XYZ file of N, CA, C and O in Angstrom:
684
model
N -12.560 0.112 8.941
C -12.702 1.445 8.079
C -11.536 2.611 8.335
O -11.240 3.172 7.531
N -11.415 2.571 9.682
C -10.368 3.774 9.962
C -9.054 3.480 9.380
O -8.047 4.281 8.960
N -8.697 2.231 9.523
C -7.417 1.806 9.350
C -7.062 1.721 7.718
O -6.258 2.208 6.996
N -8.114 1.629 7.066
C -8.216 1.741 5.527
C -8.082 2.893 5.127
O -7.247 3.396 4.180
N -8.932 4.061 5.729
C -8.650 5.343 5.276
C -7.367 5.623 5.543
O -7.005 6.475 4.807
N -6.627 5.220 6.949
C -5.296 5.713 7.072
C -4.559 5.018 5.640
O -3.428 5.942 5.691
N -4.791 4.159 5.658
C -3.666 3.201 4.584
C -3.717 4.316 3.167
O -2.996 4.440 2.508
N -4.888 4.479 2.861
C -5.282 5.207 1.469
C -4.358 6.444 1.705
O -3.678 7.182 0.885
N -4.531 7.317 2.915
C -4.186 8.525 3.096
C -2.688 8.064 3.012
O -1.605 9.244 2.292
N -2.096 7.399 3.625
C -0.615 7.171 3.456
C -0.004 6.574 2.098
O 1.171 7.253 2.034
N -0.708 5.846 1.498
C -0.256 5.477 0.260
C -0.097 6.501 -0.688
O 0.784 6.681 -1.415
N -1.345 7.338 -0.816
C -1.241 8.350 -1.758
C -0.159 9.066 -1.273
O 0.321 9.774 -2.314
N -0.136 9.731 -0.178
C 0.972 10.601 0.206
C 2.216 10.017 -0.055
O 2.917 11.009 -0.399
N 2.649 9.042 0.009
C 3.737 8.253 -0.291
C 4.122 8.389 -1.843
O 5.375 8.700 -1.959
N 3.182 7.998 -2.442
C 3.303 8.176 -4.004
C 3.761 9.885 -4.218
O 4.506 9.946 -5.110
N 3.092 10.553 -3.842
C 3.434 12.103 -4.174
C 4.568 12.397 -3.589
O 5.428 12.957 -4.362
N 5.138 11.900 -2.549
C 6.112 12.195 -1.994
C 7.427 11.871 -2.661
O 8.301 12.679 -3.000
N 7.143 10.519 -3.201
C 8.530 9.739 -4.146
C 8.452 10.543 -5.645
O 9.640 10.537 -5.917
N 7.192 10.821 -5.914
C 7.221 11.644 -7.215
C 7.865 13.145 -7.231
O 8.284 13.486 -8.169
N 7.657 13.854 -6.028
C 7.995 14.931 -5.771
C 9.559 15.233 -5.065
O 9.594 16.366 -4.566
N 10.468 14.212 -4.907
C 11.632 14.231 -4.406
C 12.810 14.967 -5.227
O 12.702 14.591 -6.286
N 13.330 15.840 -4.524
C 14.352 16.459 -5.243
C 14.052 17.753 -5.679
O 12.849 18.239 -5.734
N 14.947 18.396 -6.713
C 14.530 19.394 -7.533
C 13.124 19.498 -8.228
O 13.089 18.338 -8.796
N 12.392 20.266 -8.376
C 11.147 20.293 -9.505
C 11.273 19.823 -10.982
O 10.646 19.435 -11.471
N 12.460 20.437 -11.265
C 12.755 19.818 -12.759
C 12.990 18.282 -12.610
O 12.944 17.644 -13.879
N 13.261 17.486 -11.505
C 13.313 16.264 -11.672
C 12.094 15.660 -11.375
O 11.866 14.276 -11.263
N 10.985 16.051 -11.037
C 9.722 15.679 -10.631
C 9.052 14.849 -11.745
O 9.264 15.157 -13.069
N 8.555 13.722 -11.653
C 7.981 12.849 -12.509
C 6.371 12.765 -12.199
O 5.920 11.814 -11.917
N 5.475 13.612 -13.000
C 4.245 14.033 -12.392
C 3.452 12.727 -13.413
O 2.556 12.172 -12.914
N 4.007 12.564 -14.408
C 3.346 11.579 -15.487
C 3.414 10.197 -14.789
O 2.688 9.302 -14.808
N 4.628 9.720 -14.091
C 4.637 8.629 -13.353
C 3.684 8.602 -12.331
O 3.184 7.595 -11.851
N 3.624 9.654 -11.515
C 2.679 9.785 -10.713
C 1.502 9.273 -10.862
O 0.843 8.704 -10.223
N 0.975 9.988 -11.907
C -0.343 9.888 -12.352
C -0.666 8.229 -12.809
O -1.344 7.740 -12.656
N 0.562 7.962 -13.427
C 0.377 6.171 -13.772
C 0.341 5.293 -12.447
O -0.568 4.465 -12.690
N 1.045 5.480 -11.690
C 1.073 4.919 -10.334
C -0.385 5.175 -9.526
O -0.873 4.097 -9.198
N -0.871 6.363 -9.551
C -2.022 6.339 -8.909
C -3.321 5.892 -9.550
O -4.160 5.259 -8.936
N -2.972 6.076 -10.738
C -4.516 5.274 -11.817
C -4.183 3.642 -11.471
O -5.248 3.067 -11.728
N -3.257 2.994 -11.152
C -3.114 1.738 -10.927
C -3.797 1.632 -9.680
O -4.319 0.312 -9.352
N -4.090 2.423 -8.614
C -4.745 2.287 -7.437
C -6.249 2.565 -7.663
O -6.948 1.761 -7.423
N -6.588 3.413 -8.309
C -7.789 3.819 -8.328
C -8.223 5.040 -9.402
O -7.210 5.310 -10.171
N -9.139 5.255 -9.977
C -9.475 6.154 -11.133
C -9.581 7.424 -10.423
O -10.362 7.935 -9.967
N -8.332 8.056 -10.580
C -7.978 9.768 -10.366
C -9.077 10.467 -11.314
O -9.181 10.283 -12.628
N -9.877 11.305 -10.675
C -10.650 12.228 -11.383
C -9.991 13.456 -11.454
O -10.856 14.365 -12.250
N -8.855 13.742 -10.987
C -8.245 15.359 -10.773
C -7.462 15.317 -12.107
O -7.068 14.252 -12.624
N -7.367 16.305 -12.854
C -6.967 16.656 -13.863
C -4.992 16.478 -13.576
O -4.677 17.242 -12.479
N -4.520 16.175 -14.316
C -2.871 16.053 -14.083
C -2.611 17.477 -14.354
O -3.114 17.965 -15.442
N -1.615 17.939 -13.397
C -0.784 19.335 -13.799
C 0.035 19.122 -14.750
O 0.604 18.261 -14.961
N -0.202 20.529 -15.538
C 0.771 20.515 -16.701
C 1.428 21.891 -16.403
O 0.999 22.581 -15.670
N 2.406 21.846 -17.364
C 3.102 23.249 -17.104
C 4.446 23.096 -16.415
O 5.352 22.075 -16.378
N 4.897 23.969 -15.826
C 6.204 24.372 -15.045
C 5.800 23.563 -13.722
O 4.868 23.948 -13.008
N 6.763 22.669 -13.332
C 6.492 21.930 -11.993
C 7.053 22.429 -10.896
O 6.684 22.457 -9.892
N 7.512 23.670 -10.857
C 7.978 24.747 -9.850
C 6.654 25.369 -9.220
O 6.555 25.919 -8.147
N 5.461 25.516 -9.922
C 4.497 25.888 -9.797
C 3.517 25.325 -8.879
O 2.476 25.517 -8.250
N 3.882 23.909 -8.770
C 3.118 22.952 -8.024
C 3.836 22.776 -6.439
O 4.700 22.588 -6.398
N 2.662 22.643 -5.660
C 2.893 22.536 -4.645
C 2.971 21.252 -3.838
O 1.588 20.578 -4.147
N 3.966 20.413 -3.658
C 3.597 19.031 -3.314
C 2.572 18.743 -2.083
O 1.892 17.638 -2.283
N 2.554 19.661 -1.153
C 1.663 19.419 0.269
C 0.048 19.569 -0.298
O -0.729 18.889 0.057
N -0.008 20.509 -1.249
C -1.479 20.838 -1.626
C -1.801 19.689 -2.572
O -2.998 19.099 -2.708
N -1.007 19.184 -3.496
C -1.085 17.928 -4.547
C -1.485 16.874 -3.575
O -2.202 16.117 -4.075
N -0.692 16.703 -2.690
C -0.993 15.034 -1.754
C -2.254 15.541 -1.333
O -3.246 14.575 -1.256
N -2.386 16.781 -0.718
C -3.882 16.710 0.017
C -5.052 16.598 -1.014
O -6.227 15.999 -0.371
N -4.933 17.084 -2.102
C -6.030 17.107 -3.288
C -6.183 15.876 -3.576
O -7.209 15.308 -3.712
N -5.235 14.743 -3.838
C -5.368 13.461 -4.450
C -5.523 12.551 -3.016
O -6.445 11.528 -3.577
N -5.503 12.879 -1.940
C -5.894 12.082 -0.724
C -7.326 12.218 -0.880
O -8.168 11.361 -0.680
N -7.471 13.660 -0.959
C -9.303 13.868 -0.962
C -9.892 13.009 -1.964
O -11.057 12.588 -1.953
N -9.107 13.147 -3.141
C -10.027 12.635 -4.468
C -9.819 11.045 -4.185
O -10.933 10.450 -4.588
N -9.083 10.377 -3.620
C -8.900 8.920 -3.375
C -10.087 8.207 -2.343
O -10.719 7.750 -2.644
N -10.162 9.353 -1.213
C -10.938 9.026 -0.328
C -12.492 9.228 -0.713
O -13.438 8.401 -0.653
N -12.749 10.216 -1.759
C -14.017 10.358 -2.392
C -14.359 9.150 -3.362
O -15.499 8.729 -3.279
N -13.231 8.780 -3.924
C -13.293 7.423 -4.804
C -13.958 6.358 -4.076
O -14.569 5.410 -4.254
N -13.237 6.020 -2.864
C -13.596 5.013 -2.056
C -14.935 5.099 -1.273
O -15.574 4.104 -1.141
N -15.286 6.403 -1.044
C -16.667 6.779 -0.536
C -17.630 6.270 -1.615
O -18.644 5.781 -1.067
N -17.377 6.551 -2.789
C -18.380 6.229 -4.074
C -18.406 4.836 -3.824
O -19.412 3.970 -4.119
N -17.376 4.138 -4.013
C -17.165 2.434 -3.834
C -18.007 1.840 -2.870
O -18.795 0.951 -3.127
N -17.786 2.548 -1.703
C -18.758 2.191 -0.547
C -20.113 2.128 -0.692
O -20.781 1.608 -0.478
N -20.529 3.598 -1.395
C -21.998 3.652 -1.633
C -22.598 2.859 -2.633
O -23.896 2.298 -2.418
N -21.797 2.512 -3.648
C -22.313 1.364 -4.585
C -22.339 -0.211 -3.921
O -23.243 -0.663 -4.408
N -21.445 -0.322 -3.281
C -21.418 -1.877 -2.721
C -22.291 -1.952 -1.613
O -22.864 -2.938 -1.015
N -22.218 -1.026 -0.726
C -22.916 -1.011 0.715
C -22.006 -1.201 1.724
O -20.947 -1.909 1.642
N -22.065 -0.767 2.679
C -21.197 -0.540 3.598
C -20.997 -2.028 4.830
O -19.669 -2.344 4.543
N -21.977 -2.921 4.532
C -21.892 -4.156 5.173
C -20.829 -4.891 3.987
O -19.694 -5.533 4.679
N -20.925 -4.859 2.857
C -19.984 -5.405 1.982
C -18.895 -5.194 2.220
O -17.555 -5.688 1.907
N -18.426 -3.747 1.919
C -17.342 -3.076 2.004
C -16.516 -3.666 3.134
O -15.343 -3.863 3.247
N -17.232 -3.365 4.487
C -16.516 -3.652 5.744
C -16.053 -5.485 5.599
O -14.785 -5.640 6.156
N -16.735 -6.209 4.986
C -16.235 -7.504 4.796
C -15.345 -7.690 3.712
O -14.234 -8.507 4.180
N -15.300 -6.858 2.665
C -14.219 -7.015 1.826
C -13.095 -6.529 2.535
O -11.946 -6.955 2.151
N -13.023 -5.307 3.189
C -11.988 -4.641 3.895
C -11.269 -6.044 4.635
O -10.124 -6.133 4.556
N -12.172 -6.759 5.333
C -11.641 -7.875 6.378
C -10.942 -9.008 5.406
O -9.786 -9.367 5.917
N -11.489 -9.165 4.500
C -10.571 -10.312 3.601
C -9.578 -9.856 3.196
O -8.639 -10.549 3.178
N -9.629 -8.847 2.347
C -8.438 -8.348 1.509
C -7.127 -8.119 2.542
O -6.356 -8.530 2.434
N -7.427 -7.406 3.569
C -6.564 -7.135 4.584
C -5.675 -8.622 5.429
O -4.653 -8.682 5.311
N -6.897 -9.291 5.440
C -6.289 -10.454 6.065
C -5.530 -11.501 5.255
O -4.372 -12.038 5.171
N -5.962 -11.552 3.787
C -5.222 -12.188 2.901
C -3.912 -11.599 2.729
O -3.051 -12.174 2.447
N -3.723 -10.128 2.427
C -2.472 -9.451 2.120
C -1.564 -9.526 3.433
O -0.381 -9.987 3.108
N -2.382 -9.313 4.492
C -1.247 -9.454 5.608
C -0.423 -11.066 5.678
O 0.456 -10.974 6.108
N -1.507 -12.055 5.704
C -0.989 -13.405 5.555
C 0.038 -13.643 4.686
O 1.225 -14.307 5.002
N -0.172 -12.999 3.370
C 0.881 -13.404 2.516
C 2.330 -12.754 2.903
O 3.310 -13.336 2.488
N 2.002 -11.553 2.724
C 3.159 -10.391 3.157
C 3.956 -10.927 4.490
O 5.094 -10.927 4.488
N 3.301 -11.680 5.711
C 4.071 -12.011 6.979
C 4.737 -13.363 6.634
O 5.861 -13.417 6.743
N 4.190 -14.073 5.699
C 5.012 -15.321 4.953
C 6.406 -14.904 4.276
O 7.440 -15.498 4.545
N 6.005 -14.141 3.483
C 7.258 -13.538 2.606
C 8.300 -13.110 3.612
O 9.429 -13.097 3.292
N 7.868 -12.100 4.755
C 8.651 -11.530 5.714
C 9.581 -12.579 6.176
O 10.864 -12.324 6.361
N 8.969 -13.401 6.542
C 9.804 -14.459 7.553
C 10.766 -15.517 6.645
O 11.497 -15.632 7.128
N 10.048 -15.364 5.219
C 11.395 -16.144 4.481
C 12.271 -15.160 4.138
O 13.627 -15.507 4.259
N 12.337 -13.803 4.201
C 13.376 -12.924 4.138
C 14.198 -12.731 5.076
O 15.555 -12.613 5.385
N 13.448 -12.964 6.437
C 14.035 -12.857 7.633
C 15.231 -13.921 7.797
O 16.033 -13.926 8.398
N 14.713 -15.216 7.334
C 15.508 -16.465 7.427
C 16.787 -16.311 6.709
O 17.907 -16.489 6.966
N 16.410 -15.858 5.375
C 17.613 -15.547 4.211
C 18.572 -14.489 4.924
O 19.897 -14.598 4.780
N 17.995 -13.454 5.493
C 18.943 -12.308 6.184
C 19.973 -13.114 7.224
O 20.982 -12.927 7.282
N 19.217 -14.100 8.098
C 19.918 -14.560 9.074
C 20.808 -15.611 8.625
O 22.120 -15.490 9.317
N 20.715 -16.205 7.520
C 22.002 -17.140 6.851
C 22.756 -16.196 6.467
O 24.095 -16.756 6.776
N 23.150 -15.024 6.326
C 23.829 -14.410 5.410
C 24.376 -13.101 6.619
O 25.281 -12.585 6.098
N 23.896 -13.319 7.745
C 24.247 -12.234 8.388
C 25.586 -12.324 8.857
O 26.434 -11.235 9.142
N 26.280 -13.470 9.055
C 27.543 -13.656 9.454
C 28.873 -12.862 8.566
O 29.719 -12.842 9.236
N 28.321 -12.574 7.225
C 29.276 -12.190 6.597
C 29.810 -10.925 6.894
O 30.729 -10.179 6.661
N 28.706 -10.175 7.885
C 29.180 -8.591 8.245
C 30.209 -8.488 9.120
O 30.919 -7.655 9.051
N 30.445 -9.564 9.765
C 31.754 -9.650 10.719
C 33.061 -9.655 10.031
O 34.087 -8.958 10.398
N 32.994 -9.715 8.624
C 34.190 -9.916 7.761
C 34.438 -8.201 7.496
O 35.728 -7.998 7.226
N 33.450 -7.196 7.319
C 33.499 -6.187 7.201
C 33.495 -5.175 8.496
O 33.123 -3.874 8.563
N 34.189 -5.814 9.667
C 34.065 -5.212 10.849
C 32.647 -4.511 11.178
O 32.559 -3.263 11.974
N 31.845 -5.341 10.955
C 30.463 -4.873 11.550
C 29.827 -5.605 12.536
O 30.175 -6.691 12.474
N 29.091 -5.130 13.562
C 28.562 -6.326 14.437
C 27.467 -6.929 14.003
O 26.361 -6.374 13.417
N 27.600 -8.395 13.837
C 26.287 -8.830 13.199
C 25.006 -8.942 13.586
O 23.870 -8.489 12.949
N 24.936 -8.565 15.075
C 23.715 -8.599 15.505
C 22.931 -7.191 15.029
O 21.668 -7.069 15.037
N 23.892 -5.929 15.302
C 23.356 -4.683 15.107
C 22.703 -4.734 13.639
O 21.772 -4.106 13.411
N 23.587 -5.396 12.579
C 23.165 -5.299 11.212
C 21.877 -5.985 11.115
O 20.999 -5.676 10.514
N 21.716 -7.169 11.989
C 20.579 -8.057 11.546
C 19.367 -7.293 12.002
O 18.109 -7.370 11.475
N 19.423 -6.344 13.196
C 18.338 -5.624 13.911
C 18.095 -4.509 12.888
O 16.807 -4.216 12.362
N 18.920 -3.900 12.304
C 18.831 -2.982 11.535
C 18.123 -3.127 10.147
O 17.224 -2.651 9.499
N 18.690 -4.275 9.673
C 18.173 -4.865 8.085
C 16.898 -5.347 8.532
O 15.966 -5.311 7.521
N 16.526 -6.198 9.945
C 15.411 -6.732 9.980
C 14.113 -5.472 10.062
O 13.161 -5.781 9.475
N 14.649 -4.444 10.821
C 13.728 -3.365 10.788
C 13.118 -2.672 9.655
O 12.221 -2.506 9.231
N 14.104 -2.547 8.717
C 13.986 -2.116 7.370
C 13.066 -2.785 6.539
O 12.034 -2.424 5.900
N 13.415 -4.478 6.592
C 12.335 -5.233 5.972
C 10.703 -5.099 6.447
O 10.008 -5.282 5.800
N 11.012 -4.877 7.887
C 9.888 -4.800 8.535
C 8.900 -3.883 7.830
O 7.599 -3.783 7.778
N 9.625 -2.500 8.333
C 8.734 -1.278 7.396
C 8.532 -1.549 6.144
O 7.272 -0.958 5.824
N 9.238 -2.273 5.176
C 8.974 -2.465 3.718
C 7.690 -3.124 3.744
O 6.840 -2.991 2.676
N 7.626 -4.173 4.494
C 6.479 -5.070 4.656
C 5.029 -4.486 4.975
O 3.971 -4.637 4.478
N 5.256 -3.294 6.011
C 4.075 -2.866 6.441
C 3.721 -1.661 5.081
O 2.406 -1.800 4.751
N 4.531 -1.236 4.450
C 4.379 -0.204 3.427
C 3.684 -1.266 2.171
O 2.798 -0.769 1.389
N 4.121 -2.558 2.008
C 3.783 -3.147 0.879
C 2.301 -3.562 1.299
O 1.458 -3.799 0.453
N 2.017 -3.980 2.591
C 0.614 -4.385 2.930
C -0.368 -3.376 2.426
O -1.387 -3.440 2.175
N 0.103 -1.994 3.140
C -0.876 -1.033 2.864
C -1.093 -0.745 1.274
O -2.189 -0.425 0.902
N -0.075 -0.680 0.771
C -0.196 -0.474 -0.952
C -0.961 -1.461 -1.474
O -1.627 -1.132 -2.415
N -0.813 -2.658 -1.268
C -1.431 -3.687 -1.818
C -2.902 -3.839 -1.597
O -3.730 -4.248 -2.182
N -3.288 -3.626 -0.242
C -4.692 -3.580 0.416
C -5.296 -2.509 -0.589
O -6.579 -2.723 -0.847
N -4.769 -1.359 -0.606
C -5.556 -0.450 -1.227
C -5.645 -0.383 -2.752
O -6.965 -0.504 -3.089
N -4.848 -1.225 -3.360
C -4.987 -1.668 -4.554
C -6.137 -2.498 -4.847
O -6.885 -2.296 -5.702
N -6.094 -3.350 -3.933
C -7.083 -4.592 -4.276
C -8.546 -3.918 -3.561
O -9.716 -4.377 -4.369
N -8.561 -3.174 -2.884
C -9.909 -2.622 -2.558
C -10.441 -1.955 -3.347
O -11.510 -1.610 -3.458
N -9.792 -0.907 -4.199
C -10.199 -0.175 -5.138
C -10.593 -0.927 -6.441
O -11.527 -0.876 -7.082
N -9.902 -2.074 -6.860
C -9.988 -2.846 -7.925
C -10.617 -4.175 -8.011
O -10.671 -4.668 -9.344
N -10.848 -4.734 -6.972
C -11.288 -6.213 -6.864
C -12.523 -6.091 -7.115
O -13.539 -5.305 -6.896
N -13.399 -7.028 -8.082
C -14.498 -7.216 -8.590
C -15.434 -7.905 -7.426
O -15.051 -8.938 -6.883
N -16.658 -7.322 -7.129
C -17.414 -8.027 -6.129
C -18.481 -8.062 -6.660
O -19.327 -7.385 -7.158
N -19.109 -9.574 -6.304
C -20.264 -9.894 -6.567
C -21.298 -10.532 -5.540
O -20.558 -11.281 -4.871
N -22.125 -9.917 -5.189
C -23.057 -10.130 -3.854
C -24.025 -11.212 -4.499
O -24.844 -10.714 -5.240
N -24.114 -12.070 -4.049
C -25.020 -13.563 -4.616
C -25.673 -14.293 -3.465
O -25.275 -13.775 -2.233
N -26.816 -14.576 -3.577
C -27.555 -15.694 -2.696
C -27.360 -16.848 -2.382
O -27.870 -17.729 -1.877
N -25.789 -17.200 -2.862
C -25.616 -18.533 -3.282
C -25.154 -19.086 -1.865
O -24.507 -18.567 -0.948
N -25.585 -20.132 -1.352
C -25.449 -20.839 0.073
C -24.007 -20.942 0.255
O -23.633 -21.369 1.515
N -23.151 -21.628 -0.805
C -21.875 -22.138 -0.709
C -20.717 -20.851 -0.599
O -19.911 -20.952 -0.150
N -21.409 -19.684 -1.082
C -20.165 -18.788 -1.008
C -20.402 -18.208 0.794
O -21.591 -18.094 0.966
N -19.172 -17.740 1.087
C -19.283 -17.478 2.519
C -19.933 -15.851 2.550
O -19.393 -15.087 1.674
N -20.877 -15.689 3.455
C -21.591 -14.496 3.589
C -22.286 -13.912 2.175
O -22.764 -12.880 2.195
N -22.383 -14.950 1.109
C -22.868 -14.631 -0.028
C -21.993 -13.432 -0.903
O -22.509 -12.996 -1.731
N -20.866 -13.168 -0.571
C -19.832 -12.241 -1.389
C -18.892 -13.137 -1.933
O -18.305 -14.099 -1.585
N -18.783 -13.053 -3.160
C -18.065 -13.636 -4.076
C -16.569 -12.738 -4.729
O -17.145 -11.747 -5.067
N -15.496 -12.901 -4.434
C -14.395 -11.803 -4.863
C -13.777 -12.436 -5.802
O -13.307 -13.234 -5.895
N -13.681 -11.489 -7.000
C -12.767 -11.815 -8.110
C -11.684 -11.082 -8.351
O -12.187 -9.396 -8.647
N -10.569 -11.281 -8.229
C -9.456 -10.484 -8.461
C -9.125 -10.239 -9.798
O -9.403 -11.018 -11.033
């Protein structure tokens, strides 16, 4: 649960940070609300008016609190035991898929890294740097997808003996 709460906080904060980068005239609050509503049902009213009046830190804190309240509501609706099982399954599934994709990307990077020597760059240093960037992107993707699934996946609790733990997940 603590990891999932941390993921929710990080993903929502990253969304706000990405939307409020640069001068306030370039902020895209509509895009932020669209992105957040793909994750969960935002209950806060979208800020209107002049963006210079918006404090990004307060907006991030309010949206994180809203997302955590939405997750708390979902946990109360489903029950904590079901939500813990849901968290385990979703995180394992997303982690497995993202890790396989990362390994394919690292193989692709390894095949093309020798070309860096032509531009007077050390291939080993470039491989390490780009591998680190790919790893960080994978970790962000795991958090974002996991949060999206946890808020949006349909859960049916059944007494079916064939369903593992009596929980059926429908994406």
